[in-house]
Coordinates of C-alpha atoms in Angstrom, one line a residue:
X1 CA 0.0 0.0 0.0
X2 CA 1.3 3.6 -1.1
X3 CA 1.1 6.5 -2.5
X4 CA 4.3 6.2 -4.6
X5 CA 6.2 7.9 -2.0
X6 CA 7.7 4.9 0.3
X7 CA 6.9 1.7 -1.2
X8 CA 8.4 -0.4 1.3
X9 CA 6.1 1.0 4.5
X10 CA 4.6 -1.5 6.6
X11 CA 0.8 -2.1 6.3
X12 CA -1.8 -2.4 9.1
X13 CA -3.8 -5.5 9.3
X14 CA -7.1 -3.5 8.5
X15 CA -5.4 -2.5 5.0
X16 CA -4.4 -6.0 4.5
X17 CA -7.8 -7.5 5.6
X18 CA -9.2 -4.5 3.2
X19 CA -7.4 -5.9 0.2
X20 CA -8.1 -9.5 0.5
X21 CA -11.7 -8.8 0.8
X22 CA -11.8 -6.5 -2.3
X23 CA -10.1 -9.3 -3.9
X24 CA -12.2 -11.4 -2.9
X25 CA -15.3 -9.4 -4.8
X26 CA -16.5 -7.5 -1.1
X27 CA -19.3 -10.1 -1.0
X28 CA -22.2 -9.8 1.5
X29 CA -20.8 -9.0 5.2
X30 CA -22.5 -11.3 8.0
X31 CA -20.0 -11.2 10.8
X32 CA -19.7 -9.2 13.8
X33 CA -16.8 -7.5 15.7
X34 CA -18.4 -7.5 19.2
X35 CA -16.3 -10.0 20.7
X36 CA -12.9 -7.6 20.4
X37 CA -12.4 -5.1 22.8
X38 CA -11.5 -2.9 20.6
X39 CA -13.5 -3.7 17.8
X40 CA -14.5 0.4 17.7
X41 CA -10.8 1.5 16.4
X42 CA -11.4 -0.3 13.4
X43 CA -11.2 2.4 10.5
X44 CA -14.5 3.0 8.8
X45 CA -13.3 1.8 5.4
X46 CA -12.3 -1.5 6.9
X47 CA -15.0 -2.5 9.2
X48 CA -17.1 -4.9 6.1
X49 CA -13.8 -6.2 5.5
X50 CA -13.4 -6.9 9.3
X51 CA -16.3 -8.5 9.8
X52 CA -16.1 -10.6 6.7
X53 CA -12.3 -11.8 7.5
X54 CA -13.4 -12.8 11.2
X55 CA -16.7 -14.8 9.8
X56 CA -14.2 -16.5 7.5
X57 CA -11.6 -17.3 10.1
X58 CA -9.4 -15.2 8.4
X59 CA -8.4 -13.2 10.9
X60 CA -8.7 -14.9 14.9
X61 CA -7.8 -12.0 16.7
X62 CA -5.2 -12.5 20.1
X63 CA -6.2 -11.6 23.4
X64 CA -9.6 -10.5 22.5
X65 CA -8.1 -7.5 20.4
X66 CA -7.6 -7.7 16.8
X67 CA -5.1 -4.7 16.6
X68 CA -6.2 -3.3 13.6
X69 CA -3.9 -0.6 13.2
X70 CA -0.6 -2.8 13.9
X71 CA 1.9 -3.6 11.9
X72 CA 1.0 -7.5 10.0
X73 CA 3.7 -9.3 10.0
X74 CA 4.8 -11.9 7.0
X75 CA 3.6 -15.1 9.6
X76 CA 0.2 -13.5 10.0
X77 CA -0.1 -12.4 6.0
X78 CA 1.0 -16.0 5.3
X79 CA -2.4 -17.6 7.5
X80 CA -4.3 -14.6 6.1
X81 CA -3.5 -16.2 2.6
X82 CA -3.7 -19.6 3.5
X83 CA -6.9 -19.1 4.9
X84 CA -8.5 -17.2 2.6
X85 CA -7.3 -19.9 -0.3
X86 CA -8.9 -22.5 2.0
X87 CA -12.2 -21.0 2.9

């Protein structure tokens, strides 16, 4: 993700999320977000994708949180993939 400016920045694991679900065709959105404590810092462009990822299993969340502003790392892009391939 970028502007053209720094092409090797980090992205946050609501951008990824984002992108996989818009590759994914942004189908219908049946999932909730209730059971994360924070669950309300999710950006508003992200939160269909949100819910969609966490119905599909592909994102789990730790502790409760699903950090959606924090840096994904290539361990959590790689199950991101994986289970998106093998939803």
């Amino acid at each position: 993700v970028s502007d053209g400016t720094n092409p090797n920045a980090n992205i946050t694991r609501e951008q990824l999320v984002t992108m996989l679900y818009r590759y994914a065709g942004s189908p219908a959105v049946n999932g909730s977000l209730s059971d994360f404590s924070d669950a309300a810092s999710v950006s508003s462009y992200a939160v269909n994708a949100m819910q969609w990822a966490v119905a599909n299993g592909i994102v789990n969340g730790s502790n409760g949180k699903l950090n959606p502003t924090g840096k994904v790392t290539r361990a959590e892009v790689a199950k991101m993939l994986w289970a998106l391939e093998n939803q």
